mmCIF file of C-alpha atoms and ligand atoms in Angstrom:
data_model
loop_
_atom_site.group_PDB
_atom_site.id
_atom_site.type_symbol
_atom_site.label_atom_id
_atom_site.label_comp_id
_atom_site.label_asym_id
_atom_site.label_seq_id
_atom_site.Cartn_x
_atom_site.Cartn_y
_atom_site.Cartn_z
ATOM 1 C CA UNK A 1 42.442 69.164 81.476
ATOM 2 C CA UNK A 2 45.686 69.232 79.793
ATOM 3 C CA UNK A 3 46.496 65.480 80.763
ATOM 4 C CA UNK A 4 43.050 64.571 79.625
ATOM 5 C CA UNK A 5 44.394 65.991 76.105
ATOM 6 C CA UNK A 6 47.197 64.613 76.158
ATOM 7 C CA UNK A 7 45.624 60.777 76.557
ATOM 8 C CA UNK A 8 43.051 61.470 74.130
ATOM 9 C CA UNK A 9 45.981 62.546 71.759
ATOM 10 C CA UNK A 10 48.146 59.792 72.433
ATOM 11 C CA UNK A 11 45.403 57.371 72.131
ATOM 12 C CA UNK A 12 44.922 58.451 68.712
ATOM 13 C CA UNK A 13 46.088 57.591 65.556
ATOM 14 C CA UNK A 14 44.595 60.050 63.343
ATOM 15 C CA UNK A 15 45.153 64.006 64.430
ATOM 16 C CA UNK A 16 43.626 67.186 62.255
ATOM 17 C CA UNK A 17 44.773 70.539 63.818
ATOM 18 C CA UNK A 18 42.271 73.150 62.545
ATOM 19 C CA UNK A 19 44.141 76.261 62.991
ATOM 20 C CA UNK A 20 42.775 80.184 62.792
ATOM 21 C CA UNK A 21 44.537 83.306 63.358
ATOM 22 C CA UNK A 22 45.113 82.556 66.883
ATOM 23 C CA UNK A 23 47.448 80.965 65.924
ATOM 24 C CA UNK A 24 49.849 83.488 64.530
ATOM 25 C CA UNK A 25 48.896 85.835 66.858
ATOM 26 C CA UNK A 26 52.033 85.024 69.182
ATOM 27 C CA UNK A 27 53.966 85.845 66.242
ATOM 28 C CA UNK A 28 52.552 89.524 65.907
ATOM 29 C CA UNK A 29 50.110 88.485 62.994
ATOM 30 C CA UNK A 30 46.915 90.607 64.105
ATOM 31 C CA UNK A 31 43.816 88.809 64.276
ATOM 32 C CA UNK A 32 40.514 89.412 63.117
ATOM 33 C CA UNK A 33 38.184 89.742 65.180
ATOM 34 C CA UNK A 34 40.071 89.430 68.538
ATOM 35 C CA UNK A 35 40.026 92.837 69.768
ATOM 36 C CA UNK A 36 42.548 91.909 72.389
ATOM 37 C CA UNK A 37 45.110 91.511 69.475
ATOM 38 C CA UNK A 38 44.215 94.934 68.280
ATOM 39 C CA UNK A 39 41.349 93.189 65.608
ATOM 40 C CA UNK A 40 42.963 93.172 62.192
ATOM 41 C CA UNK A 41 39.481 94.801 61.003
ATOM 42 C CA UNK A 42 39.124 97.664 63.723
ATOM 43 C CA UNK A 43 38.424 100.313 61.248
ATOM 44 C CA UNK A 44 37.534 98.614 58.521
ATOM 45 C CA UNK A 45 34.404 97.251 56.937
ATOM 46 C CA UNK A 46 35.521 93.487 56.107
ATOM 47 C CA UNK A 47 33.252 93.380 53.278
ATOM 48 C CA UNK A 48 34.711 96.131 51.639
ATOM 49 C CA UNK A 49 37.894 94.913 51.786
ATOM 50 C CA UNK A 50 37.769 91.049 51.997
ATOM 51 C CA UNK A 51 35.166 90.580 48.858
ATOM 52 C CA UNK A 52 34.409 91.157 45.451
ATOM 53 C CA UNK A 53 32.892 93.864 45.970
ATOM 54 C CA UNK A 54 35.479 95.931 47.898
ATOM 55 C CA UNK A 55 37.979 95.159 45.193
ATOM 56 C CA UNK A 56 35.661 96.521 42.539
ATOM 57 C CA UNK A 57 34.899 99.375 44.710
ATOM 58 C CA UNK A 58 38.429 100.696 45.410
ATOM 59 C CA UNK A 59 41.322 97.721 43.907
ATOM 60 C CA UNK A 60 43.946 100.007 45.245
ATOM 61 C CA UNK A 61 43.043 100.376 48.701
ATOM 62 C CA UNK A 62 41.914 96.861 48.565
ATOM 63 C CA UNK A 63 45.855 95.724 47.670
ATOM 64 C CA UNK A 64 47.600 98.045 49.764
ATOM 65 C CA UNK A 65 45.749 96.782 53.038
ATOM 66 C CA UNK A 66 47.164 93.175 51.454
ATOM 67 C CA UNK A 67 50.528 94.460 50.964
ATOM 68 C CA UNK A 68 50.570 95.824 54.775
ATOM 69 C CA UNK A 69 49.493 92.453 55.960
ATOM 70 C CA UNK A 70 52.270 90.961 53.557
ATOM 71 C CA UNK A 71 54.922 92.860 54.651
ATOM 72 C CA UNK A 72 53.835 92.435 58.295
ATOM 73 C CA UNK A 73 53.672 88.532 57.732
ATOM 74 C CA UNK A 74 57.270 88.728 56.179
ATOM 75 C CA UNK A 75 58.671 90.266 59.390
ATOM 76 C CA UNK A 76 57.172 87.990 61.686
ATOM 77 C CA UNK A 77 58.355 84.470 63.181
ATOM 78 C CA UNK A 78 57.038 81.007 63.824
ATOM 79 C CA UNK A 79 55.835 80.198 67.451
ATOM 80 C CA UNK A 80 56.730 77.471 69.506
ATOM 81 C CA UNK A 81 52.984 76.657 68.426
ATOM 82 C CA UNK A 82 53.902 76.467 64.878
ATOM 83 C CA UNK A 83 56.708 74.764 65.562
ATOM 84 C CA UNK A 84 55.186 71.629 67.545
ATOM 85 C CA UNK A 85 52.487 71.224 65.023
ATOM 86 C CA UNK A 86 54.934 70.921 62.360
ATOM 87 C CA UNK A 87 57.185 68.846 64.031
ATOM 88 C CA UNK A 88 54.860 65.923 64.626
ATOM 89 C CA UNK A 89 54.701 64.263 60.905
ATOM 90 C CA UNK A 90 51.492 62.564 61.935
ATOM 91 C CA UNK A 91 49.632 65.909 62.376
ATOM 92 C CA UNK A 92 47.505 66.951 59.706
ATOM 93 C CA UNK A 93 47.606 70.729 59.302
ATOM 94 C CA UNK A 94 43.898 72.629 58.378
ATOM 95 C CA UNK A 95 44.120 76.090 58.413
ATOM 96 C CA UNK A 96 42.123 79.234 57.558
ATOM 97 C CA UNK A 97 45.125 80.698 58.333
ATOM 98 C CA UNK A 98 47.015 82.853 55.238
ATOM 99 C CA UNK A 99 50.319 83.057 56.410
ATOM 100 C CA UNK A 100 52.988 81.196 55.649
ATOM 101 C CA UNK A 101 54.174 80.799 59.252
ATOM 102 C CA UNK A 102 53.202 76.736 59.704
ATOM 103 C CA UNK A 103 55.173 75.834 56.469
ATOM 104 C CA UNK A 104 58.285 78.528 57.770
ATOM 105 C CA UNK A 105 58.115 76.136 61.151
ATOM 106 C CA UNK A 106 58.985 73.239 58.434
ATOM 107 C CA UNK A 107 55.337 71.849 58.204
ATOM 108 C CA UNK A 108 55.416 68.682 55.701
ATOM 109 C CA UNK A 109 52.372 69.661 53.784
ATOM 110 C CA UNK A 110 49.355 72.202 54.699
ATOM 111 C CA UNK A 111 45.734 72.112 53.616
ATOM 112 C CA UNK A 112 45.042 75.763 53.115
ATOM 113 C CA UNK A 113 41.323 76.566 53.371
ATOM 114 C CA UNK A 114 41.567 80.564 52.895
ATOM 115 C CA UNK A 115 43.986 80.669 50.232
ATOM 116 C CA UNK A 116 47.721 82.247 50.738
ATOM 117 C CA UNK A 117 49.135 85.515 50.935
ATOM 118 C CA UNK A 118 51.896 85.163 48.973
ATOM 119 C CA UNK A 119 50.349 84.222 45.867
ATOM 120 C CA UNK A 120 48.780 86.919 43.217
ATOM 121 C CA UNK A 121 45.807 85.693 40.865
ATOM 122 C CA UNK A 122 43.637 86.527 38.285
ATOM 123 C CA UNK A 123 40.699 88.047 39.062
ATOM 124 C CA UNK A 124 39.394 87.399 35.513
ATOM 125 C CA UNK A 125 38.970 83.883 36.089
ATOM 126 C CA UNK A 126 42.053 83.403 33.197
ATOM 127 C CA UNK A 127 43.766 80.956 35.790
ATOM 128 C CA UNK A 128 46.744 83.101 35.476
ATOM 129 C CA UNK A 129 48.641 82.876 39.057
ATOM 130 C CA UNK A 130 52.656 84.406 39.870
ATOM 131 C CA UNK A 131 54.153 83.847 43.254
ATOM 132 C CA UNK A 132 54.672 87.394 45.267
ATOM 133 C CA UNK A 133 57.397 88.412 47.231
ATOM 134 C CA UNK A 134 55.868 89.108 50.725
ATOM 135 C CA UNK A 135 58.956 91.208 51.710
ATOM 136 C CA UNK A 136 57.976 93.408 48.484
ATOM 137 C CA UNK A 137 54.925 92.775 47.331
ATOM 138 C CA UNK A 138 53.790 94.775 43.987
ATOM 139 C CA UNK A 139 51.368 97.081 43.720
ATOM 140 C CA UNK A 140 47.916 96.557 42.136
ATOM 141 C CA UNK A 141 48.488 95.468 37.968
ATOM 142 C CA UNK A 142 46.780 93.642 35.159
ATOM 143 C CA UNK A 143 47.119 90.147 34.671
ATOM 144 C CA UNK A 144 49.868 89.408 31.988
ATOM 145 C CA UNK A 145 47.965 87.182 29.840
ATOM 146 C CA UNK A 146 44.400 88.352 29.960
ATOM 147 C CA UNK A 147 44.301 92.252 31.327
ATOM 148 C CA UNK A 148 42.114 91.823 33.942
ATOM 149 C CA UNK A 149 43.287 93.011 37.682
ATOM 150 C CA UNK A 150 45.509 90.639 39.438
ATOM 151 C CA UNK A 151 44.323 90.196 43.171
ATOM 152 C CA UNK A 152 45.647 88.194 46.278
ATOM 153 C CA UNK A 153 44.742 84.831 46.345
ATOM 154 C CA UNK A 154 42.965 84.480 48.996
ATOM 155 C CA UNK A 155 39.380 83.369 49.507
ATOM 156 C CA UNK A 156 36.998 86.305 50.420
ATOM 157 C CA UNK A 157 33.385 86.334 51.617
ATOM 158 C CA UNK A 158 31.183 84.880 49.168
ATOM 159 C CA UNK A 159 33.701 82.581 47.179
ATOM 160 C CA UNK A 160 33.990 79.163 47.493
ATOM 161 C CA UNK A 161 37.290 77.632 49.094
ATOM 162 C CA UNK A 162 39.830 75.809 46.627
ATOM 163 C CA UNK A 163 37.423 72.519 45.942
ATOM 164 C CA UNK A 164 40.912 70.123 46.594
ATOM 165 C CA UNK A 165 41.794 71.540 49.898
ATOM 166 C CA UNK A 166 38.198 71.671 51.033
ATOM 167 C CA UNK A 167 37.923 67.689 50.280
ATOM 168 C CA UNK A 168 40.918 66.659 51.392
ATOM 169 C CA UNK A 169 39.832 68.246 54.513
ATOM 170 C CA UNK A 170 36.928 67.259 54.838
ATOM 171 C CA UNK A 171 37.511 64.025 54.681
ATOM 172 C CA UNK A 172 40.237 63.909 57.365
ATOM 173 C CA UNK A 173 37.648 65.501 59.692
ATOM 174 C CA UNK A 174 35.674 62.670 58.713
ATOM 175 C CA UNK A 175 38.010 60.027 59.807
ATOM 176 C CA UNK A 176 40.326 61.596 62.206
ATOM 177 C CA UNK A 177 40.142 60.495 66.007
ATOM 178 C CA UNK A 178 41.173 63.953 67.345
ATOM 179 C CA UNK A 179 40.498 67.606 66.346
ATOM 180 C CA UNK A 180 42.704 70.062 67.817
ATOM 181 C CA UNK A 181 41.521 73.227 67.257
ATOM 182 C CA UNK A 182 43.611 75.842 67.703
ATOM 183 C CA UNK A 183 43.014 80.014 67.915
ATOM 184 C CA UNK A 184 40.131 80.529 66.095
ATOM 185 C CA UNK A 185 36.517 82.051 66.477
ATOM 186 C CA UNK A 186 34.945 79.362 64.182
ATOM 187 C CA UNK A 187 32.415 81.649 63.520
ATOM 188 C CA UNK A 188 33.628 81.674 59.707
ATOM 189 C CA UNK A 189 31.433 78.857 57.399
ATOM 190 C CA UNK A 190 31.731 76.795 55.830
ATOM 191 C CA UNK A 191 35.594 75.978 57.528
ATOM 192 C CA UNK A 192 33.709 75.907 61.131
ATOM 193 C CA UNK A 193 31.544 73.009 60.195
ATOM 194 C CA UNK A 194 34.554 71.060 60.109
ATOM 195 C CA UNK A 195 34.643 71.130 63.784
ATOM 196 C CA UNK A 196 30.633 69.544 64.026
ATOM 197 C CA UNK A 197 31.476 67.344 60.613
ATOM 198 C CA UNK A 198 34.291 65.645 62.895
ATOM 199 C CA UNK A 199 32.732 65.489 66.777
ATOM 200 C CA UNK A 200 29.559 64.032 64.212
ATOM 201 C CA UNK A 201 31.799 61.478 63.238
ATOM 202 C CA UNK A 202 33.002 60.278 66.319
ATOM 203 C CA UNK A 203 36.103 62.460 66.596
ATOM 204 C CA UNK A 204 37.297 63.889 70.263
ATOM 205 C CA UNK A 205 37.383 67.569 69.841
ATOM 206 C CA UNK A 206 40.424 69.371 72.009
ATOM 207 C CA UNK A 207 39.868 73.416 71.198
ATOM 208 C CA UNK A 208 42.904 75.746 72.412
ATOM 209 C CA UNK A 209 41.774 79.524 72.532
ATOM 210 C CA UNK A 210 42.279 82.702 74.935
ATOM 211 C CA UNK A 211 38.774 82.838 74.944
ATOM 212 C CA UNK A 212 35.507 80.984 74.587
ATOM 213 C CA UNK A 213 34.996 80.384 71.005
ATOM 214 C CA UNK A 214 31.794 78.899 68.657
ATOM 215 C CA UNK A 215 33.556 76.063 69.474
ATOM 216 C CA UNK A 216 33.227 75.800 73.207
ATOM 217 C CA UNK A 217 30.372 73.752 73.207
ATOM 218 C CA UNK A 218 31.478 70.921 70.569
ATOM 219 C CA UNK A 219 34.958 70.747 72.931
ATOM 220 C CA UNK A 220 35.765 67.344 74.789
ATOM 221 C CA UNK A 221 38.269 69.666 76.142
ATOM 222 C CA UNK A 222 38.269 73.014 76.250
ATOM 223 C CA UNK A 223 42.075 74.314 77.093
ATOM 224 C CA UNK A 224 41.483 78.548 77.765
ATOM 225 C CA UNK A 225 45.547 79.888 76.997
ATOM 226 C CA UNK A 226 47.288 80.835 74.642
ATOM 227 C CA UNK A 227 48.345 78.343 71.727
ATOM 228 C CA UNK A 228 52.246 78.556 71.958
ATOM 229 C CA UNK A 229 52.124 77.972 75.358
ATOM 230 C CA UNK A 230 49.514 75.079 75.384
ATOM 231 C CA UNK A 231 49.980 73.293 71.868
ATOM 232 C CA UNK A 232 54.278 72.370 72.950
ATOM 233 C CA UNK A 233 52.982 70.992 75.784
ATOM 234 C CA UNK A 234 50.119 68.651 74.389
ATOM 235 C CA UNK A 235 51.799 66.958 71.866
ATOM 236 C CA UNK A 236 55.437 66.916 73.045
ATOM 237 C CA UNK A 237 56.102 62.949 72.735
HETATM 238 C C1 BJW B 301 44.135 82.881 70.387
HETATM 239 C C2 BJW B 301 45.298 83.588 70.611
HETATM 240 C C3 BJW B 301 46.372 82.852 71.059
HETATM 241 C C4 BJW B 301 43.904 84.991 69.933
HETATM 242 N N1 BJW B 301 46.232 81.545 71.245
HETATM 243 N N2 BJW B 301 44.004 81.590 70.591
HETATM 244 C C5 BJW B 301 26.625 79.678 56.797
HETATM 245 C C6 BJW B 301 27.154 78.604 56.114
HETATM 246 C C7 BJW B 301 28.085 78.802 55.084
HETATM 247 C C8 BJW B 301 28.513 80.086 54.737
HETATM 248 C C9 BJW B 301 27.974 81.152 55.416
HETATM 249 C C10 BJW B 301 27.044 80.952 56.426
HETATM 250 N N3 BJW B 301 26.717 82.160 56.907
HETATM 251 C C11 BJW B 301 27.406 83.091 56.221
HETATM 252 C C12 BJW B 301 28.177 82.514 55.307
HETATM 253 C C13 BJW B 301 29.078 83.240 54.376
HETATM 254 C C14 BJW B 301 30.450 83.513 54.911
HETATM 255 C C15 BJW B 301 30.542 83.431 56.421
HETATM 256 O O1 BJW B 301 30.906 82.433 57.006
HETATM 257 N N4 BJW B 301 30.282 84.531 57.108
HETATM 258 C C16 BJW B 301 30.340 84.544 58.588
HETATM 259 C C17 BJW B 301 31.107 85.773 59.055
HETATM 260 C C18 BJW B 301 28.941 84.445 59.124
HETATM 261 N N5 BJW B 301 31.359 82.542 54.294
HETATM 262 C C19 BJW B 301 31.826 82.713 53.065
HETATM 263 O O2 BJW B 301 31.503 83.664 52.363
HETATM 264 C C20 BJW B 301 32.763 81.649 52.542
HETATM 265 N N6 BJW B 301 32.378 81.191 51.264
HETATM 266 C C21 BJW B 301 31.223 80.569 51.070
HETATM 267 O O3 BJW B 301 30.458 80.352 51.990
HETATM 268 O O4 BJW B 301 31.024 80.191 49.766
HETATM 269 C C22 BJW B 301 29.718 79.773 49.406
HETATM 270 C C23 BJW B 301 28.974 81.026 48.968
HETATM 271 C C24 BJW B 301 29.044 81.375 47.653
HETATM 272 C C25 BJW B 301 28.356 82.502 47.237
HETATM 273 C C26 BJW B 301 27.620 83.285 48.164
HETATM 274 C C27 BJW B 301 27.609 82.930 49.508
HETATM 275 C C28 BJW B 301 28.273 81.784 49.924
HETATM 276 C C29 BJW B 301 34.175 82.210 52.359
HETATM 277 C C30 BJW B 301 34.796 82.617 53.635
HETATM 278 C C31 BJW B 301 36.152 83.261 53.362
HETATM 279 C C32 BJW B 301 36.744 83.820 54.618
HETATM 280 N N7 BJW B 301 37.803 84.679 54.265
HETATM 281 C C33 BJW B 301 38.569 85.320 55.329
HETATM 282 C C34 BJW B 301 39.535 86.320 54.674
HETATM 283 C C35 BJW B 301 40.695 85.587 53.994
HETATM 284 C C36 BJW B 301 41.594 86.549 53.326
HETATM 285 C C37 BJW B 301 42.268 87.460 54.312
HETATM 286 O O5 BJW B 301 43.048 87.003 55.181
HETATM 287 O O6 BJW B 301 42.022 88.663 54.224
HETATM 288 O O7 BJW B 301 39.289 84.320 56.087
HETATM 289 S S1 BJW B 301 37.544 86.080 56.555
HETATM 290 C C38 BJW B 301 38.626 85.738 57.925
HETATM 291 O O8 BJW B 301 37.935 84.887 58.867
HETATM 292 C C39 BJW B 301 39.767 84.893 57.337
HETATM 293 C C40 BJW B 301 39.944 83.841 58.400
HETATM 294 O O9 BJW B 301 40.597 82.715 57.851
HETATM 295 C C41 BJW B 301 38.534 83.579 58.836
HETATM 296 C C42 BJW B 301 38.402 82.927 60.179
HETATM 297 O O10 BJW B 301 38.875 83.779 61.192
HETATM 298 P P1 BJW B 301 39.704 83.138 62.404
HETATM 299 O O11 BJW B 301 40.944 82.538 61.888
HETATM 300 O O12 BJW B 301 38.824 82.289 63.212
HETATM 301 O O13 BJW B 301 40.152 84.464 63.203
HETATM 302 P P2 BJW B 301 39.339 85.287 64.297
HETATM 303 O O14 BJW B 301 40.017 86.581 64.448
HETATM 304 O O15 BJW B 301 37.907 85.298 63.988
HETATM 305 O O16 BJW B 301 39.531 84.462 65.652
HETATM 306 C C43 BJW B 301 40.814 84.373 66.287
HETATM 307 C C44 BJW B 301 40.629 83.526 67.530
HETATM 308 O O17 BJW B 301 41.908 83.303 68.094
HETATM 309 C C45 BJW B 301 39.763 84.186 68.617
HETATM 310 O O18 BJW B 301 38.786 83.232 69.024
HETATM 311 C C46 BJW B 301 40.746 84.484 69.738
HETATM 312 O O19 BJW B 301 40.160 84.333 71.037
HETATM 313 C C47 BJW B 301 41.809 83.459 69.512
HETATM 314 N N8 BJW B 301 43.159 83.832 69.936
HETATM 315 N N9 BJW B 301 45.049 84.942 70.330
HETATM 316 C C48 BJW B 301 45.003 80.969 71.018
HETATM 317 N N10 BJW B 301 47.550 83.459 71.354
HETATM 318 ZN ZN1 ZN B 302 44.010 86.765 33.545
#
């Protein structure tokens, strides 16, 4: 299976990795809902905490459990995974992911689906956005210009994703001759329908996952392991 990915990848000239979580995981980043990773959300109601709602409900709680994942991020270290995706300039990086783990394995430029981590915004709409320190982030305050609550940017459940990531990403699914897709449960929408949007398109779909995934039955090739030790292998020139 792994030499069948390897021709498809060398045959093409256009390759989209769409990353999740998985990915990080090898780099002590929890997951969400991969329970064998401990399930970032065990405990938690994801709605509360990942949407609109939870933030009006209880801000504070809401940024602390950020902060956590902040600091957490900030202590962790590329994979070998993160490293051979960034290494090969003619890899297109998608991810959900929020981390800044691809662009800390020297990743050119990543499309960013979910938002980031280490970036604060205005949850007054005011536009107002101030880079964090994921080391020490800052607890929950108003937005300087505006007074509304400043909140991670990130992308929660019922938001649309940042319109100029989601079309330049969509479009590379479009076109691309190869989607890797690498660690996550694409159960999440609308970042999953990449996957269809590109196999509809005429793309060869590799997936690379511990498990079966949503994506098991739009995969060409299906490679069941974990992503930092299959992803050096496939696309090692
Ligand atoms: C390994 C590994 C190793 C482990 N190696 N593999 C149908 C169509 C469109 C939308 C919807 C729809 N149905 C429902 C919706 C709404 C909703 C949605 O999709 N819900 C689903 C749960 C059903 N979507 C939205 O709300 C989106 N917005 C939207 O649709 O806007 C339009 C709208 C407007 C108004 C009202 C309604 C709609 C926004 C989605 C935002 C997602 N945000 C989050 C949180 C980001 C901030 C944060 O980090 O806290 O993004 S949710 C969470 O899930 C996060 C992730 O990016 C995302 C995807 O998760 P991912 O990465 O796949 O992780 P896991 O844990 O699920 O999977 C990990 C995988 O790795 C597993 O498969 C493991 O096996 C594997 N693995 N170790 C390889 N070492
Ligand atoms: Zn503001």
């Amino acid at each position: 299976m792994i030499d069948r990915a390897r021709t498809l990848i060398e045959a093409a000239e256009q390759i989209v990795a769409f990353s999740g979580a998985g990915l990080s995981a090898e780099s002590g980043v929890p997951t969400f809902r991969d329970a064998a990773t401990g399930g970032l959300w065990e405990g938690y109601d994801p709605t509360r905490l990942a949407s609109p709602g939870g933030f009006a409900a209880d801000p504070g709680l809401v940024v602390e459990w950020y902060n956590g994942r902040r600091r957490a991020v900030h202590r962790a270290l590329p994979n070998p995974a993160h490293r051979a995706l960034a290494a090969r300039a003619d890899v297109m990086n998608v991810t959900q992911n929020v981390d800044d783990l691809l662009d800390r394995a020297g990743a050119r430029s990543v499309v960013r689906l979910h938002g980031q981590l280490a970036l604060d915004r205005c949850h007054g709409g005011c536009g107002y956005e101030e880079t964090v320190d994921l080391g020490d982030p800052p607890p929950l305050r108003e937005c300087p210009h505006c007074g509304a609550r400043l909140r991670p940017g990130v992308v929660w459940f019922g938001e649309s994703l940042p319109i100029d990531a989601w079309a330049i990403a969509e479009s590379a699914c479009r076109t691309c001759d190869v989607l890797l897709v690498v660690g996550t449960s694409a159960e999440v929408y609308p970042a999953a329908g990449l996957i269809a949007l590109a196999k509809g398109e005429g793309a060869r779909i590799v997936v690379i996952n511990t498990n079966p995934s949503a994506a098991s039955d739009l995969a060409d090739v299906e490679l069941i392991g974990k992503a930092g030790e299959i992803v050096p292998g496939l696309l090692e020139r």
